CSV table of C-alpha atoms in Angstrom, one decimal:
chain,number,residue,atom,x,y,z
A,30,MET,CA,94.0,-18.0,-149.4
A,31,THR,CA,91.8,-14.8,-149.3
A,32,ASP,CA,88.3,-14.7,-148.1
A,33,ILE,CA,86.3,-14.8,-151.6
A,34,GLY,CA,88.4,-18.0,-152.3
A,35,VAL,CA,87.4,-19.2,-148.8
A,36,ARG,CA,83.9,-19.0,-149.3
A,37,ALA,CA,84.1,-20.3,-153.4
A,38,VAL,CA,85.4,-23.2,-151.5
A,39,ARG,CA,82.9,-23.9,-148.7
A,40,GLN,CA,80.5,-23.4,-151.7
A,41,GLU,CA,81.0,-26.2,-153.6
A,42,VAL,CA,81.7,-28.2,-150.8
A,43,ARG,CA,78.2,-27.4,-149.5
A,44,ARG,CA,76.7,-27.9,-153.4
A,45,GLY,CA,78.4,-31.2,-153.5
A,46,ALA,CA,77.5,-32.1,-150.0
A,47,ASP,CA,73.7,-31.3,-151.2
A,48,ARG,CA,74.2,-33.1,-154.1
A,49,ILE,CA,75.3,-36.8,-152.6
A,50,GLY,CA,72.4,-35.5,-150.1
A,51,ALA,CA,69.9,-35.3,-152.6
A,52,ALA,CA,71.1,-38.7,-154.5
A,53,THR,CA,70.6,-40.7,-151.0
A,54,PRO,CA,67.4,-43.0,-150.4
A,55,PRO,CA,65.4,-41.3,-148.4
A,56,GLY,CA,65.2,-44.2,-145.8
A,57,ARG,CA,68.1,-45.3,-145.5
A,58,ASP,CA,69.7,-45.7,-142.0
A,59,ARG,CA,72.5,-43.0,-141.8
A,60,ALA,CA,73.5,-44.0,-138.4
A,61,VAL,CA,74.7,-47.7,-140.0
A,62,ASP,CA,76.7,-45.9,-142.7
A,63,ALA,CA,78.4,-43.7,-139.6
A,64,LEU,CA,79.1,-47.0,-137.1
A,65,ARG,CA,80.9,-48.5,-140.0
A,66,ALA,CA,83.1,-45.2,-141.2
A,67,ALA,CA,83.5,-45.1,-137.4
A,68,ALA,CA,85.0,-48.7,-136.9
A,69,VAL,CA,87.1,-48.0,-140.4
A,70,LEU,CA,88.5,-45.2,-139.2
A,71,GLY,CA,89.3,-46.5,-136.1
A,72,VAL,CA,91.3,-48.9,-136.7
A,73,VAL,CA,93.1,-47.3,-139.4
A,74,VAL,CA,94.0,-44.4,-136.9
A,75,GLY,CA,94.7,-46.8,-134.4
A,76,HIS,CA,97.5,-48.7,-136.5
A,77,TRP,CA,99.2,-45.5,-137.7
A,78,LEU,CA,99.2,-44.9,-134.1
A,79,VAL,CA,100.3,-47.7,-132.3
A,80,THR,CA,102.3,-49.5,-135.0
A,81,ALA,CA,106.1,-48.2,-135.1
A,82,LEU,CA,108.5,-49.5,-137.8
A,83,VAL,CA,111.7,-49.2,-136.6
A,84,SER,CA,115.1,-48.7,-138.8
A,85,ASP,CA,118.6,-50.5,-137.3
A,86,GLY,CA,121.1,-50.4,-140.3
A,87,ARG,CA,119.0,-52.2,-143.5
A,88,THR,CA,116.6,-53.3,-141.1
A,89,LEU,CA,112.9,-53.0,-140.7
A,90,ARG,CA,111.3,-54.3,-137.3
A,91,THR,CA,108.4,-53.7,-135.9
A,92,ALA,CA,107.4,-52.1,-132.5
A,93,SER,CA,104.8,-50.6,-130.4
A,94,PRO,CA,104.5,-47.3,-127.8
A,95,LEU,CA,102.6,-49.4,-125.9
A,96,GLN,CA,105.8,-52.1,-125.6
A,97,HIS,CA,107.4,-49.1,-123.2
A,98,MET,CA,104.5,-47.2,-122.7
A,99,PRO,CA,102.0,-49.5,-121.0
A,100,TRP,CA,99.8,-47.0,-119.7
A,101,LEU,CA,98.8,-46.0,-123.1
A,102,ALA,CA,96.5,-49.1,-123.1
A,103,PRO,CA,93.5,-46.8,-123.2
A,104,ILE,CA,94.3,-45.6,-127.1
A,105,SER,CA,93.7,-49.2,-128.0
A,106,TRP,CA,90.0,-49.2,-126.4
A,107,MET,CA,89.4,-46.0,-128.2
A,108,PHE,CA,90.5,-47.5,-131.8
A,109,GLN,CA,90.1,-51.7,-131.8
A,110,THR,CA,86.5,-50.8,-133.5
A,111,LEU,CA,86.7,-54.1,-135.1
A,112,ALA,CA,83.3,-55.5,-132.8
A,113,VAL,CA,81.3,-52.7,-134.2
A,114,PHE,CA,82.4,-53.4,-138.1
A,115,PHE,CA,81.0,-56.9,-137.5
A,116,LEU,CA,77.8,-56.1,-135.7
A,117,VAL,CA,77.0,-53.6,-138.6
A,118,GLY,CA,78.3,-56.2,-140.9
A,119,GLY,CA,75.8,-58.7,-139.3
A,120,HIS,CA,72.7,-56.6,-139.6
A,121,VAL,CA,73.3,-55.2,-143.1
A,122,ALA,CA,74.3,-59.1,-144.4
A,123,THR,CA,71.4,-60.6,-142.3
A,124,ARG,CA,68.8,-57.6,-144.0
A,125,GLY,CA,70.3,-58.0,-147.2
A,126,HIS,CA,69.8,-61.6,-147.5
A,127,ALA,CA,66.3,-61.1,-146.0
A,128,SER,CA,65.0,-58.7,-148.9
A,129,ALA,CA,66.9,-61.2,-151.1
A,130,ARG,CA,64.7,-64.5,-150.4
A,131,ALA,CA,62.1,-61.5,-150.5
A,132,ARG,CA,62.5,-60.7,-154.1
A,133,GLY,CA,63.5,-64.4,-154.9
A,134,VAL,CA,66.9,-63.8,-155.2
A,135,PRO,CA,68.6,-67.5,-154.4
A,136,TYR,CA,71.7,-67.5,-152.0
A,137,ARG,CA,74.0,-68.6,-154.4
A,138,GLN,CA,73.6,-65.2,-156.2
A,139,TRP,CA,73.1,-63.0,-153.4
A,140,LEU,CA,76.2,-64.5,-151.7
A,141,THR,CA,78.3,-64.2,-154.9
A,142,GLY,CA,77.3,-60.4,-155.3
A,143,ARG,CA,78.0,-59.7,-151.5
A,144,LEU,CA,82.0,-61.7,-151.8
A,145,THR,CA,82.3,-60.3,-155.4
A,146,ARG,CA,82.1,-56.9,-153.6
A,147,LEU,CA,83.9,-57.5,-150.7
A,148,CYS,CA,86.8,-59.5,-152.3
A,149,LYS,CA,87.6,-57.7,-155.4
A,150,PRO,CA,89.8,-55.0,-153.7
A,151,VAL,CA,92.2,-57.6,-152.9
A,152,VAL,CA,93.0,-58.4,-155.9
A,153,ALA,CA,95.5,-55.5,-156.2
A,154,VAL,CA,96.9,-55.7,-152.9
A,155,LEU,CA,98.1,-59.3,-153.5
A,156,GLY,CA,99.3,-57.9,-157.2
A,157,LEU,CA,101.2,-55.1,-156.4
A,158,TRP,CA,102.7,-56.7,-152.7
A,159,THR,CA,103.8,-59.8,-154.6
A,160,VAL,CA,105.4,-58.0,-157.3
A,161,ALA,CA,107.0,-55.5,-154.4
A,162,ALA,CA,108.2,-58.5,-152.4
A,163,LEU,CA,110.0,-60.0,-155.7
A,164,ALA,CA,111.5,-56.5,-156.6
A,165,LEU,CA,113.0,-56.3,-152.8
A,166,LEU,CA,114.3,-59.5,-152.6
A,167,LEU,CA,116.2,-59.1,-156.2
A,168,SER,CA,117.3,-55.6,-155.0
A,169,GLY,CA,119.2,-57.4,-152.2
A,170,ALA,CA,116.4,-56.1,-149.1
A,171,GLU,CA,117.2,-58.3,-146.1
A,172,PHE,CA,114.7,-61.2,-146.0
A,173,GLY,CA,113.8,-60.2,-142.5
A,174,THR,CA,112.5,-56.3,-143.8
A,175,VAL,CA,110.9,-57.7,-146.5
A,176,ARG,CA,108.9,-60.4,-144.1
A,177,THR,CA,108.0,-57.6,-142.0
A,178,LEU,CA,106.7,-55.5,-144.7
A,179,VAL,CA,104.6,-58.1,-146.2
A,180,LYS,CA,103.0,-59.2,-143.1
A,181,LEU,CA,101.9,-55.5,-142.1
A,182,ALA,CA,100.6,-55.0,-145.7
A,183,LEU,CA,98.7,-58.3,-145.6
A,184,ALA,CA,97.5,-58.6,-142.3
A,185,PRO,CA,94.2,-57.1,-142.6
A,186,LEU,CA,92.8,-59.7,-145.1
A,187,TRP,CA,93.0,-62.1,-142.0
A,188,PHE,CA,89.2,-60.1,-141.2
A,189,LEU,CA,88.4,-60.7,-144.4
A,190,LEU,CA,88.5,-64.4,-144.4
A,191,VAL,CA,86.8,-64.3,-141.0
A,192,PHE,CA,84.1,-61.2,-142.5
A,193,ALA,CA,83.5,-63.5,-145.7
A,194,GLY,CA,83.3,-66.9,-143.8
A,195,LEU,CA,80.8,-65.1,-141.7
A,196,THR,CA,78.7,-63.8,-144.8
A,197,ALA,CA,78.3,-67.2,-146.3
A,198,ALA,CA,76.7,-68.6,-143.1
A,199,THR,CA,74.5,-65.9,-142.5
A,200,PRO,CA,71.2,-67.7,-143.4
A,201,LEU,CA,72.5,-70.0,-140.2
A,202,LEU,CA,72.9,-67.2,-138.1
A,203,THR,CA,70.3,-65.1,-138.5
A,204,ARG,CA,68.6,-66.4,-135.7
A,205,LEU,CA,71.6,-67.7,-133.7
A,206,ASN,CA,71.2,-66.2,-130.3
A,207,PRO,CA,75.2,-64.8,-129.5
A,208,LEU,CA,75.1,-66.4,-126.2
A,209,TRP,CA,76.0,-69.6,-128.2
A,210,PRO,CA,79.5,-68.0,-129.3
A,211,LEU,CA,80.3,-66.1,-126.5
A,212,ALA,CA,80.1,-69.5,-124.5
A,213,VAL,CA,82.2,-71.2,-127.0
A,214,VAL,CA,84.8,-68.3,-126.5
A,215,LEU,CA,84.8,-68.9,-122.5
A,216,HIS,CA,85.0,-72.3,-122.8
A,217,VAL,CA,88.5,-72.4,-125.4
A,218,ASP,CA,89.7,-69.9,-122.8
A,219,LEU,CA,89.1,-71.7,-119.6
A,220,LEU,CA,90.8,-74.6,-121.4
A,221,ARG,CA,93.4,-73.0,-123.0
A,222,PHE,CA,94.2,-70.6,-119.9
A,223,GLY,CA,92.4,-72.8,-116.3
A,224,LEU,CA,93.5,-76.1,-117.8
A,225,GLY,CA,96.2,-75.8,-119.5
A,226,GLY,CA,95.1,-76.5,-122.8
A,227,PRO,CA,96.8,-76.3,-126.2
A,228,SER,CA,97.8,-73.1,-127.3
A,229,TRP,CA,96.1,-73.6,-130.8
A,230,LEU,CA,92.7,-74.4,-128.8
A,231,GLY,CA,92.8,-70.3,-129.3
A,232,TRP,CA,92.2,-70.3,-132.9
A,233,VAL,CA,88.8,-71.7,-132.8
A,234,ASN,CA,87.9,-68.0,-131.4
A,235,VAL,CA,88.8,-66.7,-134.5
A,236,ALA,CA,85.4,-67.6,-136.2
A,237,ALA,CA,83.4,-67.4,-133.0
A,238,ALA,CA,84.9,-64.6,-131.2
A,239,TRP,CA,83.4,-62.7,-134.0
A,240,THR,CA,80.3,-64.6,-134.5
A,241,VAL,CA,79.3,-62.6,-131.6
A,242,PRO,CA,79.1,-58.8,-132.4
A,243,TYR,CA,77.8,-60.7,-136.0
A,244,THR,CA,74.8,-62.2,-134.2
A,245,LEU,CA,73.9,-59.2,-132.6
A,246,GLY,CA,73.4,-57.6,-135.7
A,247,ALA,CA,71.4,-60.3,-136.6
A,248,ALA,CA,69.2,-59.6,-133.3
A,249,TRP,CA,69.3,-55.8,-134.7
A,250,THR,CA,67.3,-56.6,-138.0
A,251,ARG,CA,65.0,-58.6,-135.7
A,252,GLY,CA,64.3,-55.5,-134.0
A,253,GLU,CA,65.3,-57.0,-130.8
A,254,LEU,CA,67.9,-54.1,-129.5
A,255,GLU,CA,65.7,-51.3,-130.1
A,256,ARG,CA,65.3,-50.3,-126.9
A,257,ARG,CA,67.9,-48.1,-125.0
A,258,ARG,CA,67.7,-50.4,-122.3
A,259,ALA,CA,69.8,-53.4,-124.5
A,260,GLY,CA,72.5,-50.9,-125.5
A,261,TRP,CA,72.9,-50.1,-121.7
A,262,VAL,CA,73.3,-53.7,-121.0
A,263,LEU,CA,75.9,-54.4,-123.2
A,264,LEU,CA,77.7,-51.6,-122.5
A,265,GLY,CA,77.4,-52.2,-118.9
A,266,ALA,CA,77.9,-55.9,-118.5
A,267,GLY,CA,80.5,-55.7,-121.5
A,268,ALA,CA,82.7,-53.2,-119.4
A,269,ALA,CA,82.6,-54.6,-116.5
A,270,ALA,CA,83.0,-57.8,-117.3
A,271,THR,CA,86.5,-56.8,-119.3
A,272,ALA,CA,87.5,-54.6,-116.2
A,273,ALA,CA,86.9,-58.1,-114.1
A,274,LEU,CA,89.3,-60.2,-116.7
A,275,VAL,CA,92.0,-57.4,-116.9
A,276,ALA,CA,91.9,-56.8,-113.2
A,277,TRP,CA,91.4,-60.5,-111.9
A,278,ALA,CA,92.4,-63.2,-114.7
A,279,GLY,CA,95.5,-61.9,-116.0
A,280,TYR,CA,94.3,-60.3,-119.3
A,281,PRO,CA,96.2,-57.5,-120.9
A,282,ALA,CA,94.8,-54.1,-120.8
A,283,SER,CA,95.7,-53.2,-124.4
A,284,MET,CA,92.6,-54.9,-126.9
A,285,VAL,CA,95.2,-54.8,-129.8
A,286,GLY,CA,98.4,-57.5,-129.6
A,287,VAL,CA,101.8,-55.9,-128.6
A,288,PRO,CA,105.3,-57.3,-129.9
A,289,GLY,CA,107.1,-59.2,-127.4
A,290,GLU,CA,104.1,-59.9,-124.9
A,291,GLY,CA,103.5,-63.1,-123.9
A,292,MET,CA,99.5,-62.8,-124.3
A,293,SER,CA,97.7,-61.1,-126.7
A,294,ASN,CA,93.6,-60.1,-126.6
A,295,LEU,CA,94.0,-60.2,-130.2
A,296,ASP,CA,95.7,-62.8,-131.9
A,297,PRO,CA,93.9,-64.9,-131.4
A,298,PRO,CA,91.0,-63.1,-129.6
A,299,SER,CA,90.4,-63.7,-126.4
A,300,LEU,CA,87.1,-63.8,-124.1
A,301,ALA,CA,88.5,-59.9,-122.9
A,302,VAL,CA,87.9,-58.9,-126.4
A,303,VAL,CA,84.7,-60.1,-126.9
A,304,THR,CA,83.3,-58.8,-123.7
A,305,PHE,CA,85.0,-55.3,-125.0
A,306,GLY,CA,83.3,-55.9,-127.8
A,307,LEU,CA,80.3,-56.0,-126.4
A,308,ALA,CA,80.3,-52.8,-124.6
A,309,GLN,CA,81.4,-51.1,-127.6
A,310,CYS,CA,78.3,-52.8,-129.7
A,311,GLY,CA,76.1,-51.3,-126.7
A,312,LEU,CA,77.6,-47.8,-127.0
A,313,ALA,CA,77.2,-47.7,-131.0
A,314,LEU,CA,73.7,-48.8,-130.6
A,315,LEU,CA,72.7,-46.2,-127.7
A,316,LEU,CA,74.2,-43.6,-130.1
A,317,ARG,CA,72.2,-44.4,-133.1
A,318,GLU,CA,69.5,-41.5,-132.3
A,319,ARG,CA,72.3,-38.9,-132.0
A,320,LEU,CA,74.1,-39.8,-135.4
A,321,ARG,CA,70.9,-39.6,-137.2
A,322,HIS,CA,69.9,-36.3,-136.1
A,323,ALA,CA,73.6,-35.2,-136.4
A,324,LEU,CA,73.7,-36.7,-140.3
A,325,ARG,CA,70.9,-34.7,-141.1
A,326,ARG,CA,73.4,-31.9,-142.1
A,327,PRO,CA,74.5,-32.5,-145.4
A,328,VAL,CA,78.3,-32.0,-145.2
A,329,ALA,CA,78.2,-34.6,-142.3
A,330,TRP,CA,76.4,-37.3,-144.4
A,331,ALA,CA,78.2,-36.5,-147.4
A,332,ALA,CA,81.6,-37.3,-145.6
A,333,VAL,CA,80.4,-40.3,-143.6
A,334,ALA,CA,78.8,-41.5,-147.4
A,335,LEU,CA,82.5,-40.6,-149.0
A,336,VAL,CA,83.9,-42.7,-146.5
A,337,ASN,CA,81.6,-45.7,-147.1
A,338,ILE,CA,82.0,-45.7,-150.7
A,339,SER,CA,85.8,-46.1,-150.3
A,340,ALA,CA,85.4,-48.4,-147.1
A,341,MET,CA,87.5,-51.7,-148.1
A,342,THR,CA,90.0,-49.4,-150.3
A,343,VAL,CA,91.0,-47.5,-147.0
A,344,PHE,CA,91.2,-50.5,-145.1
A,345,LEU,CA,93.2,-52.9,-147.0
A,346,TRP,CA,95.4,-49.6,-148.4
A,347,HIS,CA,96.2,-47.8,-144.9
A,348,GLN,CA,99.0,-50.2,-143.8
A,349,THR,CA,100.4,-50.0,-147.6
A,350,ALA,CA,100.6,-46.0,-146.9
A,351,LEU,CA,102.4,-46.2,-143.5
A,352,MET,CA,104.7,-48.3,-144.9
A,353,ALA,CA,105.3,-46.2,-148.5
A,354,THR,CA,106.1,-43.1,-146.5
A,355,THR,CA,108.3,-44.8,-143.8
A,356,ALA,CA,110.0,-46.3,-146.8
A,357,THR,CA,110.5,-42.7,-148.3
A,358,GLY,CA,111.6,-40.9,-145.7
A,359,LEU,CA,114.3,-43.3,-145.5
A,360,LEU,CA,116.0,-41.2,-148.0
A,361,ALA,CA,115.9,-38.6,-146.4
A,362,GLY,CA,117.5,-40.6,-142.9
A,363,ARG,CA,116.4,-41.8,-139.6
A,364,LEU,CA,113.3,-39.2,-138.7
A,365,PRO,CA,111.8,-39.1,-135.8
A,366,GLY,CA,108.4,-40.3,-134.9
A,367,LEU,CA,108.6,-42.4,-138.1
A,368,HIS,CA,112.1,-45.0,-137.9
A,369,THR,CA,112.8,-44.6,-134.0
A,370,PRO,CA,112.3,-46.5,-131.2
A,371,PRO,CA,109.0,-45.6,-129.8
A,372,ASP,CA,109.8,-45.3,-126.2
A,373,GLY,CA,108.8,-42.1,-124.8
A,374,LEU,CA,105.7,-39.3,-125.2
A,375,GLY,CA,108.2,-37.4,-127.3
A,376,TRP,CA,107.9,-40.3,-130.2
A,377,VAL,CA,103.9,-39.9,-129.5
A,378,GLY,CA,103.9,-36.0,-130.4
A,379,VAL,CA,105.7,-36.6,-133.2
A,380,ARG,CA,104.0,-39.6,-134.6
A,381,LEU,CA,100.5,-37.4,-134.6
A,382,LEU,CA,102.1,-35.2,-136.7
A,383,TRP,CA,103.2,-37.8,-139.3
A,384,LEU,CA,99.4,-38.5,-139.5
A,385,PRO,CA,98.2,-36.2,-141.7
A,386,VAL,CA,101.3,-37.4,-144.1
A,387,PHE,CA,100.1,-40.9,-144.1
A,388,ALA,CA,96.5,-39.7,-144.6
A,389,LEU,CA,98.1,-38.0,-148.0
A,390,ALA,CA,99.5,-41.6,-149.0
A,391,LEU,CA,96.2,-43.2,-148.5
A,392,ALA,CA,94.9,-40.4,-150.5
A,393,VAL,CA,97.4,-41.4,-153.5
A,394,CYS,CA,96.4,-45.3,-152.9
A,395,TRP,CA,93.1,-44.6,-153.3
A,396,ALA,CA,93.3,-42.6,-156.6
A,397,ALA,CA,95.2,-45.6,-157.7
A,398,PHE,CA,93.0,-48.2,-156.8
A,399,HIS,CA,89.6,-47.4,-155.2
A,400,SER,CA,88.0,-48.2,-158.9
A,401,PHE,CA,89.2,-52.3,-157.7
A,402,GLU,CA,86.1,-51.3,-154.8
A,403,ARG,CA,83.6,-49.8,-157.8
A,404,ASN,CA,83.3,-51.8,-159.9
A,405,GLY,CA,83.6,-54.9,-157.5
A,406,GLY,CA,79.6,-55.2,-157.6
A,407,GLY,CA,78.0,-58.5,-159.0
A,408,ARG,CA,75.1,-58.7,-161.0
A,409,GLY,CA,71.4,-58.1,-159.9
A,410,ARG,CA,70.1,-55.4,-157.5
A,411,ARG,CA,73.0,-53.5,-155.3
A,412,ALA,CA,73.0,-51.9,-152.6
A,413,ARG,CA,74.4,-48.0,-152.4
A,414,VAL,CA,74.9,-45.4,-150.1
A,415,VAL,CA,74.0,-42.9,-152.8
A,416,ARG,CA,72.1,-43.7,-155.7
A,417,SER,CA,73.0,-42.7,-159.7
A,418,HIS,CA,71.7,-39.4,-159.8
A,419,ARG,CA,72.8,-37.3,-162.7
A,420,PRO,CA,71.7,-33.3,-162.2
A,421,SER,CA,71.7,-31.5,-164.9
A,422,ASP,CA,74.7,-29.1,-164.5
A,423,ARG,CA,76.7,-31.3,-162.4
A,424,GLY,CA,77.0,-34.7,-163.2
A,425,THR,CA,77.0,-37.7,-161.8
A,426,ALA,CA,76.8,-38.5,-158.0
A,427,ALA,CA,78.9,-41.3,-156.2
A,428,LYS,CA,77.5,-44.8,-156.0
A,429,ALA,CA,78.6,-46.9,-153.5
A,430,ARG,CA,78.3,-50.3,-152.1
A,431,HIS,CA,77.8,-52.0,-148.8
A,432,VAL,CA,81.0,-53.5,-147.4
């Protein structure tokens, strides 16, 4: 591309960023949107890095580089960002509920609007994968392969069920001290690991573990986490507790599940993943001012706003993008970093080269299905990243809703 072409692209990007900035409500806390975007993208990139679909003849099976290279566990510390998502979700939901009550909006109407925005994009995912699974089985695909693909594609839905449940319970959780659900997680792990209790007890933590950062978000809304000391306490105590649990209590160092490993910190959630989440939440709170300052730049804010506009679409379809790339690649044979066992640094290096391809496949999914999220709001007032804005010579700026 010539210098003139580069300058033209830059000018167009700046004009688009300026339009998004002009359409953003003046009082919007951009740090909240930045944290949400970072949480979503962390999960996406993390899955793309640690999820491998290995081709064994006609069968695809899941594998992870963490199986063969456990010293790569710090990758999971960087990209397992669900606690930050629940922190932001609790903050946004409790603030939104308080605002709705002040305006006289009934709880049922408020909840219907939020759940509609949250769940409508799921319809497209379930519909496509129902058709795809039937087509694969009828075409003679191995049942194990189909099960692997469907499980990966629909895995993000567990998160939505938990998030929807916590959203529905927002009025009850508004003033709940995070120490209460933390105590539940602690006692469940003591029973199942320390006293030999039944393993099914761990599923109590699916709700209790993610209630901890959600109620921290409520404390943020109440103004209890505004001082930097709160962030430092959460970061320091959470990191120290996690290190102790891994070093002396036998918890895995990886904060994501590893195929074939006897114990997982995430499936179901363990005390270690909760204390690690506390550290993440503390770091997120400490970064708020820096993020607010950085997002005064129009281009940076435009990028964050665009991710938030399609956060659910990106989250729900990123595994499909991975599998679509893997399936398409099989037409060219067994490709390194895509179909080969993740058993060495060479695989990691090649997998990094595949990330832009996954992103391109996700962009195709976004183009096809983002309208389900864009049109997912209910009646009444809608929370937007940017307002409807119609400059005379440039059309309409994007609308978005809180996840």
